């Protein structure tokens, strides 16, 4: 029996859960991903043609689970403006989606929302963003995905229930427990699409 292929795209939150997802789906799908951080939307956009080869034949990929957001809404070096405005982010999501469709023509796409941050420590971030700002970007992403008929995996809602002790670095990234719970939500959503 030939196993279906899944490709995971996304930022460092995805990097923290991808091995767990691979293990959770080991009997159901071959899970592929880049060891590179997907960073912001434009980085994912330009990197996709190289990353798609990690799946072997990209035509065989059944599901792509994708996120971008943390880097896009961050205020780099405490800049007044985020990297991209909400409107710029929404436009870039459409471009990334179009490229995913070209790179993985037979895949169903799932978009995952951006998880929040540890609000008590936002002032310590080198590139700050608040959970309220992230929610605004998530609303825009959900609207874009509704237009594109792309299902959304609301990882922000999953992570909103986590205690601050789940943050590995106390800021943005989750330790093993939080990453494993996100992975379960990702694996469950992918199963629905296989």
JSON list of C-alpha atoms in Angstrom, two decimals:
[
{"chain": "A", "resi": 1, "resn": "UNK", "atom": "CA", "xyz": [0.00, 0.00, 0.00]},
{"chain": "A", "resi": 2, "resn": "UNK", "atom": "CA", "xyz": [1.30, 3.45, -0.96]},
{"chain": "A", "resi": 3, "resn": "UNK", "atom": "CA", "xyz": [1.00, 5.91, 1.90]},
{"chain": "A", "resi": 4, "resn": "UNK", "atom": "CA", "xyz": [-0.42, 9.37, 1.31]},
{"chain": "A", "resi": 5, "resn": "UNK", "atom": "CA", "xyz": [1.97, 12.30, 1.66]},
{"chain": "A", "resi": 6, "resn": "UNK", "atom": "CA", "xyz": [1.52, 15.37, 3.82]},
{"chain": "A", "resi": 7, "resn": "UNK", "atom": "CA", "xyz": [3.66, 18.51, 3.70]},
{"chain": "A", "resi": 8, "resn": "UNK", "atom": "CA", "xyz": [3.98, 20.85, 6.69]},
{"chain": "A", "resi": 9, "resn": "UNK", "atom": "CA", "xyz": [4.83, 24.51, 6.02]},
{"chain": "A", "resi": 10, "resn": "UNK", "atom": "CA", "xyz": [5.31, 27.21, 8.59]},
{"chain": "A", "resi": 11, "resn": "UNK", "atom": "CA", "xyz": [7.38, 29.15, 11.06]},
{"chain": "A", "resi": 12, "resn": "UNK", "atom": "CA", "xyz": [9.25, 28.04, 14.17]},
{"chain": "A", "resi": 13, "resn": "UNK", "atom": "CA", "xyz": [6.03, 27.03, 15.94]},
{"chain": "A", "resi": 14, "resn": "UNK", "atom": "CA", "xyz": [5.66, 24.43, 13.15]},
{"chain": "A", "resi": 15, "resn": "UNK", "atom": "CA", "xyz": [9.28, 23.40, 13.60]},
{"chain": "A", "resi": 16, "resn": "UNK", "atom": "CA", "xyz": [8.49, 22.60, 17.24]},
{"chain": "A", "resi": 17, "resn": "UNK", "atom": "CA", "xyz": [5.54, 20.33, 16.44]},
{"chain": "A", "resi": 18, "resn": "UNK", "atom": "CA", "xyz": [6.45, 18.70, 13.10]},
{"chain": "A", "resi": 19, "resn": "UNK", "atom": "CA", "xyz": [8.29, 15.69, 14.55]},
{"chain": "A", "resi": 20, "resn": "UNK", "atom": "CA", "xyz": [5.33, 14.97, 16.83]},
{"chain": "A", "resi": 21, "resn": "UNK", "atom": "CA", "xyz": [2.93, 15.17, 13.87]},
{"chain": "A", "resi": 22, "resn": "UNK", "atom": "CA", "xyz": [5.15, 12.83, 11.88]},
{"chain": "A", "resi": 23, "resn": "UNK", "atom": "CA", "xyz": [5.07, 10.30, 14.71]},
{"chain": "A", "resi": 24, "resn": "UNK", "atom": "CA", "xyz": [1.31, 10.66, 15.25]},
{"chain": "A", "resi": 25, "resn": "UNK", "atom": "CA", "xyz": [0.58, 10.01, 11.56]},
{"chain": "A", "resi": 26, "resn": "UNK", "atom": "CA", "xyz": [3.29, 7.40, 10.95]},
{"chain": "A", "resi": 27, "resn": "UNK", "atom": "CA", "xyz": [0.77, 4.65, 10.15]},
{"chain": "A", "resi": 28, "resn": "UNK", "atom": "CA", "xyz": [-1.44, 6.90, 8.01]},
{"chain": "A", "resi": 29, "resn": "UNK", "atom": "CA", "xyz": [0.76, 9.25, 5.98]},
{"chain": "A", "resi": 30, "resn": "UNK", "atom": "CA", "xyz": [4.32, 10.14, 5.10]},
{"chain": "A", "resi": 31, "resn": "UNK", "atom": "CA", "xyz": [4.87, 13.55, 6.69]},
{"chain": "A", "resi": 32, "resn": "UNK", "atom": "CA", "xyz": [7.41, 15.79, 4.95]},
{"chain": "A", "resi": 33, "resn": "UNK", "atom": "CA", "xyz": [8.67, 19.25, 5.87]},
{"chain": "A", "resi": 34, "resn": "UNK", "atom": "CA", "xyz": [11.62, 21.55, 5.51]},
{"chain": "A", "resi": 35, "resn": "UNK", "atom": "CA", "xyz": [14.05, 21.86, 8.40]},
{"chain": "A", "resi": 36, "resn": "UNK", "atom": "CA", "xyz": [14.08, 25.57, 7.51]},
{"chain": "A", "resi": 37, "resn": "UNK", "atom": "CA", "xyz": [11.91, 28.07, 9.35]},
{"chain": "A", "resi": 38, "resn": "UNK", "atom": "CA", "xyz": [9.18, 29.39, 7.03]},
{"chain": "A", "resi": 39, "resn": "UNK", "atom": "CA", "xyz": [9.55, 32.79, 8.68]},
{"chain": "A", "resi": 40, "resn": "UNK", "atom": "CA", "xyz": [7.31, 35.37, 6.97]},
{"chain": "A", "resi": 41, "resn": "UNK", "atom": "CA", "xyz": [4.99, 35.05, 3.99]},
{"chain": "A", "resi": 42, "resn": "UNK", "atom": "CA", "xyz": [7.46, 36.31, 1.38]},
{"chain": "A", "resi": 43, "resn": "UNK", "atom": "CA", "xyz": [10.14, 33.91, 2.63]},
{"chain": "A", "resi": 44, "resn": "UNK", "atom": "CA", "xyz": [7.74, 30.99, 2.36]},
{"chain": "A", "resi": 45, "resn": "UNK", "atom": "CA", "xyz": [6.70, 32.20, -1.10]},
{"chain": "A", "resi": 46, "resn": "UNK", "atom": "CA", "xyz": [10.23, 32.31, -2.52]},
{"chain": "A", "resi": 47, "resn": "UNK", "atom": "CA", "xyz": [11.34, 29.10, -0.76]},
{"chain": "A", "resi": 48, "resn": "UNK", "atom": "CA", "xyz": [8.47, 26.85, -1.84]},
{"chain": "A", "resi": 49, "resn": "UNK", "atom": "CA", "xyz": [9.96, 25.68, -5.18]},
{"chain": "A", "resi": 50, "resn": "UNK", "atom": "CA", "xyz": [13.02, 24.35, -3.35]},
{"chain": "A", "resi": 51, "resn": "UNK", "atom": "CA", "xyz": [11.11, 22.88, -0.44]},
{"chain": "A", "resi": 52, "resn": "UNK", "atom": "CA", "xyz": [8.61, 20.99, -2.59]},
{"chain": "A", "resi": 53, "resn": "UNK", "atom": "CA", "xyz": [11.36, 18.59, -3.70]},
{"chain": "A", "resi": 54, "resn": "UNK", "atom": "CA", "xyz": [11.64, 17.33, -0.10]},
{"chain": "A", "resi": 55, "resn": "UNK", "atom": "CA", "xyz": [8.39, 15.45, -0.72]},
{"chain": "A", "resi": 56, "resn": "UNK", "atom": "CA", "xyz": [9.86, 13.48, -3.61]},
{"chain": "A", "resi": 57, "resn": "UNK", "atom": "CA", "xyz": [7.19, 13.89, -6.27]},
{"chain": "A", "resi": 58, "resn": "UNK", "atom": "CA", "xyz": [5.17, 16.96, -5.21]},
{"chain": "A", "resi": 59, "resn": "UNK", "atom": "CA", "xyz": [2.26, 15.69, -7.30]},
{"chain": "A", "resi": 60, "resn": "UNK", "atom": "CA", "xyz": [1.85, 12.90, -4.73]},
{"chain": "A", "resi": 61, "resn": "UNK", "atom": "CA", "xyz": [1.26, 15.27, -1.79]},
{"chain": "A", "resi": 62, "resn": "UNK", "atom": "CA", "xyz": [-2.35, 14.93, -0.59]},
{"chain": "A", "resi": 63, "resn": "UNK", "atom": "CA", "xyz": [-2.43, 17.60, 2.13]},
{"chain": "A", "resi": 64, "resn": "UNK", "atom": "CA", "xyz": [-0.44, 20.77, 2.85]},
{"chain": "A", "resi": 65, "resn": "UNK", "atom": "CA", "xyz": [-0.81, 22.19, 6.36]},
{"chain": "A", "resi": 66, "resn": "UNK", "atom": "CA", "xyz": [0.51, 25.76, 6.37]},
{"chain": "A", "resi": 67, "resn": "UNK", "atom": "CA", "xyz": [0.96, 28.77, 8.61]},
{"chain": "A", "resi": 68, "resn": "UNK", "atom": "CA", "xyz": [2.62, 32.17, 8.46]},
{"chain": "A", "resi": 69, "resn": "UNK", "atom": "CA", "xyz": [2.02, 35.08, 10.78]},
{"chain": "A", "resi": 70, "resn": "UNK", "atom": "CA", "xyz": [4.39, 35.57, 13.70]},
{"chain": "A", "resi": 71, "resn": "UNK", "atom": "CA", "xyz": [7.11, 37.19, 11.63]},
{"chain": "A", "resi": 72, "resn": "UNK", "atom": "CA", "xyz": [4.64, 39.15, 9.47]},
{"chain": "A", "resi": 73, "resn": "UNK", "atom": "CA", "xyz": [3.04, 40.96, 12.41]},
{"chain": "A", "resi": 74, "resn": "UNK", "atom": "CA", "xyz": [6.20, 41.42, 14.49]},
{"chain": "A", "resi": 75, "resn": "UNK", "atom": "CA", "xyz": [7.61, 44.89, 15.12]},
{"chain": "A", "resi": 76, "resn": "UNK", "atom": "CA", "xyz": [11.21, 44.18, 14.18]},
{"chain": "A", "resi": 77, "resn": "UNK", "atom": "CA", "xyz": [13.71, 45.89, 16.50]},
{"chain": "A", "resi": 78, "resn": "UNK", "atom": "CA", "xyz": [10.73, 47.59, 18.18]},
{"chain": "A", "resi": 79, "resn": "UNK", "atom": "CA", "xyz": [9.80, 49.43, 14.98]},
{"chain": "A", "resi": 80, "resn": "UNK", "atom": "CA", "xyz": [6.57, 51.42, 15.13]},
{"chain": "A", "resi": 81, "resn": "UNK", "atom": "CA", "xyz": [5.12, 49.47, 12.20]},
{"chain": "A", "resi": 82, "resn": "UNK", "atom": "CA", "xyz": [4.93, 45.68, 11.90]},
{"chain": "A", "resi": 83, "resn": "UNK", "atom": "CA", "xyz": [6.80, 43.96, 9.07]},
{"chain": "A", "resi": 84, "resn": "UNK", "atom": "CA", "xyz": [3.55, 43.94, 7.04]},
{"chain": "A", "resi": 85, "resn": "UNK", "atom": "CA", "xyz": [0.25, 45.68, 7.67]},
{"chain": "A", "resi": 86, "resn": "UNK", "atom": "CA", "xyz": [-2.83, 43.48, 7.99]},
{"chain": "A", "resi": 87, "resn": "UNK", "atom": "CA", "xyz": [-3.76, 44.33, 4.40]},
{"chain": "A", "resi": 88, "resn": "UNK", "atom": "CA", "xyz": [-0.28, 43.49, 3.11]},
{"chain": "A", "resi": 89, "resn": "UNK", "atom": "CA", "xyz": [-0.36, 40.23, 5.05]},
{"chain": "A", "resi": 90, "resn": "UNK", "atom": "CA", "xyz": [-3.72, 39.28, 3.52]},
{"chain": "A", "resi": 91, "resn": "UNK", "atom": "CA", "xyz": [-2.42, 39.97, 0.00]},
{"chain": "A", "resi": 92, "resn": "UNK", "atom": "CA", "xyz": [0.69, 37.91, 0.65]},
{"chain": "A", "resi": 93, "resn": "UNK", "atom": "CA", "xyz": [-1.32, 34.99, 1.99]},
{"chain": "A", "resi": 94, "resn": "UNK", "atom": "CA", "xyz": [-3.17, 34.86, -1.33]},
{"chain": "A", "resi": 95, "resn": "UNK", "atom": "CA", "xyz": [0.16, 34.79, -3.18]},
{"chain": "A", "resi": 96, "resn": "UNK", "atom": "CA", "xyz": [1.54, 32.00, -0.99]},
{"chain": "A", "resi": 97, "resn": "UNK", "atom": "CA", "xyz": [-1.66, 30.01, -1.47]},
{"chain": "A", "resi": 98, "resn": "UNK", "atom": "CA", "xyz": [-1.38, 30.38, -5.26]},
{"chain": "A", "resi": 99, "resn": "UNK", "atom": "CA", "xyz": [2.20, 29.13, -5.15]},
{"chain": "A", "resi": 100, "resn": "UNK", "atom": "CA", "xyz": [1.27, 26.19, -2.91]},
{"chain": "A", "resi": 101, "resn": "UNK", "atom": "CA", "xyz": [-1.37, 25.23, -5.48]},
{"chain": "A", "resi": 102, "resn": "UNK", "atom": "CA", "xyz": [1.26, 25.37, -8.25]},
{"chain": "A", "resi": 103, "resn": "UNK", "atom": "CA", "xyz": [3.90, 23.46, -6.24]},
{"chain": "A", "resi": 104, "resn": "UNK", "atom": "CA", "xyz": [1.50, 20.80, -4.90]},
{"chain": "A", "resi": 105, "resn": "UNK", "atom": "CA", "xyz": [-1.24, 20.67, -7.57]},
{"chain": "A", "resi": 106, "resn": "UNK", "atom": "CA", "xyz": [-3.11, 17.69, -6.12]},
{"chain": "A", "resi": 107, "resn": "UNK", "atom": "CA", "xyz": [-2.99, 18.70, -2.45]},
{"chain": "A", "resi": 108, "resn": "UNK", "atom": "CA", "xyz": [-5.77, 19.93, -0.24]},
{"chain": "A", "resi": 109, "resn": "UNK", "atom": "CA", "xyz": [-4.57, 22.96, 1.74]},
{"chain": "A", "resi": 110, "resn": "UNK", "atom": "CA", "xyz": [-5.22, 23.70, 5.41]},
{"chain": "A", "resi": 111, "resn": "UNK", "atom": "CA", "xyz": [-4.24, 27.05, 6.92]},
{"chain": "A", "resi": 112, "resn": "UNK", "atom": "CA", "xyz": [-3.33, 27.28, 10.62]},
{"chain": "A", "resi": 113, "resn": "UNK", "atom": "CA", "xyz": [-3.83, 30.46, 12.62]},
{"chain": "A", "resi": 114, "resn": "UNK", "atom": "CA", "xyz": [-0.96, 32.12, 14.46]},
{"chain": "A", "resi": 115, "resn": "UNK", "atom": "CA", "xyz": [-0.65, 31.30, 18.16]},
{"chain": "A", "resi": 116, "resn": "UNK", "atom": "CA", "xyz": [-0.45, 34.00, 20.82]},
{"chain": "A", "resi": 117, "resn": "UNK", "atom": "CA", "xyz": [2.43, 35.21, 22.94]},
{"chain": "A", "resi": 118, "resn": "UNK", "atom": "CA", "xyz": [3.15, 35.42, 26.65]},
{"chain": "A", "resi": 119, "resn": "UNK", "atom": "CA", "xyz": [1.57, 38.83, 27.31]},
{"chain": "A", "resi": 120, "resn": "UNK", "atom": "CA", "xyz": [3.38, 39.31, 30.61]},
{"chain": "A", "resi": 121, "resn": "UNK", "atom": "CA", "xyz": [6.72, 39.34, 28.78]},
{"chain": "A", "resi": 122, "resn": "UNK", "atom": "CA", "xyz": [6.02, 41.19, 25.51]},
{"chain": "A", "resi": 123, "resn": "UNK", "atom": "CA", "xyz": [8.34, 44.02, 26.61]},
{"chain": "A", "resi": 124, "resn": "UNK", "atom": "CA", "xyz": [11.24, 41.52, 26.65]},
{"chain": "A", "resi": 125, "resn": "UNK", "atom": "CA", "xyz": [10.78, 40.56, 23.00]},
{"chain": "A", "resi": 126, "resn": "UNK", "atom": "CA", "xyz": [13.40, 41.71, 20.50]},
{"chain": "A", "resi": 127, "resn": "UNK", "atom": "CA", "xyz": [10.64, 41.84, 17.88]},
{"chain": "A", "resi": 128, "resn": "UNK", "atom": "CA", "xyz": [7.44, 42.36, 19.86]},
{"chain": "A", "resi": 129, "resn": "UNK", "atom": "CA", "xyz": [3.85, 41.57, 18.93]},
{"chain": "A", "resi": 130, "resn": "UNK", "atom": "CA", "xyz": [0.81, 41.19, 21.12]},
{"chain": "A", "resi": 131, "resn": "UNK", "atom": "CA", "xyz": [-1.85, 38.51, 21.17]},
{"chain": "A", "resi": 132, "resn": "UNK", "atom": "CA", "xyz": [-4.38, 41.25, 20.30]},
{"chain": "A", "resi": 133, "resn": "UNK", "atom": "CA", "xyz": [-2.39, 42.15, 17.17]},
{"chain": "A", "resi": 134, "resn": "UNK", "atom": "CA", "xyz": [-2.06, 38.49, 16.27]},
{"chain": "A", "resi": 135, "resn": "UNK", "atom": "CA", "xyz": [-5.85, 38.13, 16.60]},
{"chain": "A", "resi": 136, "resn": "UNK", "atom": "CA", "xyz": [-6.30, 40.94, 14.07]},
{"chain": "A", "resi": 137, "resn": "UNK", "atom": "CA", "xyz": [-4.00, 39.17, 11.60]},
{"chain": "A", "resi": 138, "resn": "UNK", "atom": "CA", "xyz": [-5.82, 35.89, 12.26]},
{"chain": "A", "resi": 139, "resn": "UNK", "atom": "CA", "xyz": [-9.17, 37.54, 11.46]},
{"chain": "A", "resi": 140, "resn": "UNK", "atom": "CA", "xyz": [-7.75, 38.74, 8.16]},
{"chain": "A", "resi": 141, "resn": "UNK", "atom": "CA", "xyz": [-6.30, 35.30, 7.42]},
{"chain": "A", "resi": 142, "resn": "UNK", "atom": "CA", "xyz": [-9.63, 33.61, 8.14]},
{"chain": "A", "resi": 143, "resn": "UNK", "atom": "CA", "xyz": [-11.38, 36.02, 5.76]},
{"chain": "A", "resi": 144, "resn": "UNK", "atom": "CA", "xyz": [-8.86, 35.26, 3.01]},
{"chain": "A", "resi": 145, "resn": "UNK", "atom": "CA", "xyz": [-9.17, 31.52, 3.56]},
{"chain": "A", "resi": 146, "resn": "UNK", "atom": "CA", "xyz": [-12.97, 31.76, 3.46]},
{"chain": "A", "resi": 147, "resn": "UNK", "atom": "CA", "xyz": [-12.68, 33.49, 0.05]},
{"chain": "A", "resi": 148, "resn": "UNK", "atom": "CA", "xyz": [-10.32, 30.76, -1.15]},
{"chain": "A", "resi": 149, "resn": "UNK", "atom": "CA", "xyz": [-12.43, 27.96, 0.34]},
{"chain": "A", "resi": 150, "resn": "UNK", "atom": "CA", "xyz": [-9.45, 26.81, 2.45]},
{"chain": "A", "resi": 151, "resn": "UNK", "atom": "CA", "xyz": [-10.24, 25.16, 5.80]},
{"chain": "A", "resi": 152, "resn": "UNK", "atom": "CA", "xyz": [-8.68, 26.76, 8.87]},
{"chain": "A", "resi": 153, "resn": "UNK", "atom": "CA", "xyz": [-7.06, 24.93, 11.77]},
{"chain": "A", "resi": 154, "resn": "UNK", "atom": "CA", "xyz": [-7.47, 27.39, 14.63]},
{"chain": "A", "resi": 155, "resn": "UNK", "atom": "CA", "xyz": [-4.26, 26.70, 16.54]},
{"chain": "A", "resi": 156, "resn": "UNK", "atom": "CA", "xyz": [-4.58, 30.12, 18.18]},
{"chain": "A", "resi": 157, "resn": "UNK", "atom": "CA", "xyz": [-7.74, 28.89, 19.92]},
{"chain": "A", "resi": 158, "resn": "UNK", "atom": "CA", "xyz": [-6.00, 25.68, 20.99]},
{"chain": "A", "resi": 159, "resn": "UNK", "atom": "CA", "xyz": [-2.99, 27.55, 22.41]},
{"chain": "A", "resi": 160, "resn": "UNK", "atom": "CA", "xyz": [-5.18, 30.18, 24.10]},
{"chain": "A", "resi": 161, "resn": "UNK", "atom": "CA", "xyz": [-6.04, 27.51, 26.70]},
{"chain": "A", "resi": 162, "resn": "UNK", "atom": "CA", "xyz": [-2.36, 26.86, 27.54]},
{"chain": "A", "resi": 163, "resn": "UNK", "atom": "CA", "xyz": [-0.93, 28.21, 30.80]},
{"chain": "A", "resi": 164, "resn": "UNK", "atom": "CA", "xyz": [2.10, 30.51, 30.54]},
{"chain": "A", "resi": 165, "resn": "UNK", "atom": "CA", "xyz": [4.23, 27.63, 31.86]},
{"chain": "A", "resi": 166, "resn": "UNK", "atom": "CA", "xyz": [3.83, 25.94, 28.45]},
{"chain": "A", "resi": 167, "resn": "UNK", "atom": "CA", "xyz": [6.03, 28.60, 26.86]},
{"chain": "A", "resi": 168, "resn": "UNK", "atom": "CA", "xyz": [9.54, 27.18, 26.45]},
{"chain": "A", "resi": 169, "resn": "UNK", "atom": "CA", "xyz": [11.23, 30.54, 26.15]},
{"chain": "A", "resi": 170, "resn": "UNK", "atom": "CA", "xyz": [8.62, 32.43, 28.13]},
{"chain": "A", "resi": 171, "resn": "UNK", "atom": "CA", "xyz": [7.74, 34.45, 25.05]},
{"chain": "A", "resi": 172, "resn": "UNK", "atom": "CA", "xyz": [6.47, 32.73, 21.90]},
{"chain": "A", "resi": 173, "resn": "UNK", "atom": "CA", "xyz": [7.65, 29.10, 21.58]},
{"chain": "A", "resi": 174, "resn": "UNK", "atom": "CA", "xyz": [6.14, 26.15, 23.40]},
{"chain": "A", "resi": 175, "resn": "UNK", "atom": "CA", "xyz": [7.91, 23.39, 25.25]},
{"chain": "A", "resi": 176, "resn": "UNK", "atom": "CA", "xyz": [7.22, 19.73, 24.68]},
{"chain": "A", "resi": 177, "resn": "UNK", "atom": "CA", "xyz": [3.77, 19.66, 26.28]},
{"chain": "A", "resi": 178, "resn": "UNK", "atom": "CA", "xyz": [2.43, 22.63, 24.33]},
{"chain": "A", "resi": 179, "resn": "UNK", "atom": "CA", "xyz": [4.04, 21.51, 21.08]},
{"chain": "A", "resi": 180, "resn": "UNK", "atom": "CA", "xyz": [2.61, 18.02, 21.49]},
{"chain": "A", "resi": 181, "resn": "UNK", "atom": "CA", "xyz": [-0.91, 19.42, 22.01]},
{"chain": "A", "resi": 182, "resn": "UNK", "atom": "CA", "xyz": [-0.56, 21.60, 18.92]},
{"chain": "A", "resi": 183, "resn": "UNK", "atom": "CA", "xyz": [0.70, 18.56, 17.02]},
{"chain": "A", "resi": 184, "resn": "UNK", "atom": "CA", "xyz": [-2.39, 16.61, 18.08]},
{"chain": "A", "resi": 185, "resn": "UNK", "atom": "CA", "xyz": [-4.62, 19.37, 16.70]},
{"chain": "A", "resi": 186, "resn": "UNK", "atom": "CA", "xyz": [-2.62, 19.38, 13.46]},
{"chain": "A", "resi": 187, "resn": "UNK", "atom": "CA", "xyz": [-2.68, 15.60, 13.10]},
{"chain": "A", "resi": 188, "resn": "UNK", "atom": "CA", "xyz": [-6.42, 15.47, 13.81]},
{"chain": "A", "resi": 189, "resn": "UNK", "atom": "CA", "xyz": [-7.15, 18.12, 11.18]},
{"chain": "A", "resi": 190, "resn": "UNK", "atom": "CA", "xyz": [-4.94, 16.41, 8.60]},
{"chain": "A", "resi": 191, "resn": "UNK", "atom": "CA", "xyz": [-6.69, 13.09, 9.21]},
{"chain": "A", "resi": 192, "resn": "UNK", "atom": "CA", "xyz": [-9.96, 14.74, 8.25]},
{"chain": "A", "resi": 193, "resn": "UNK", "atom": "CA", "xyz": [-8.45, 15.72, 4.89]},
{"chain": "A", "resi": 194, "resn": "UNK", "atom": "CA", "xyz": [-6.67, 12.48, 3.97]}
]
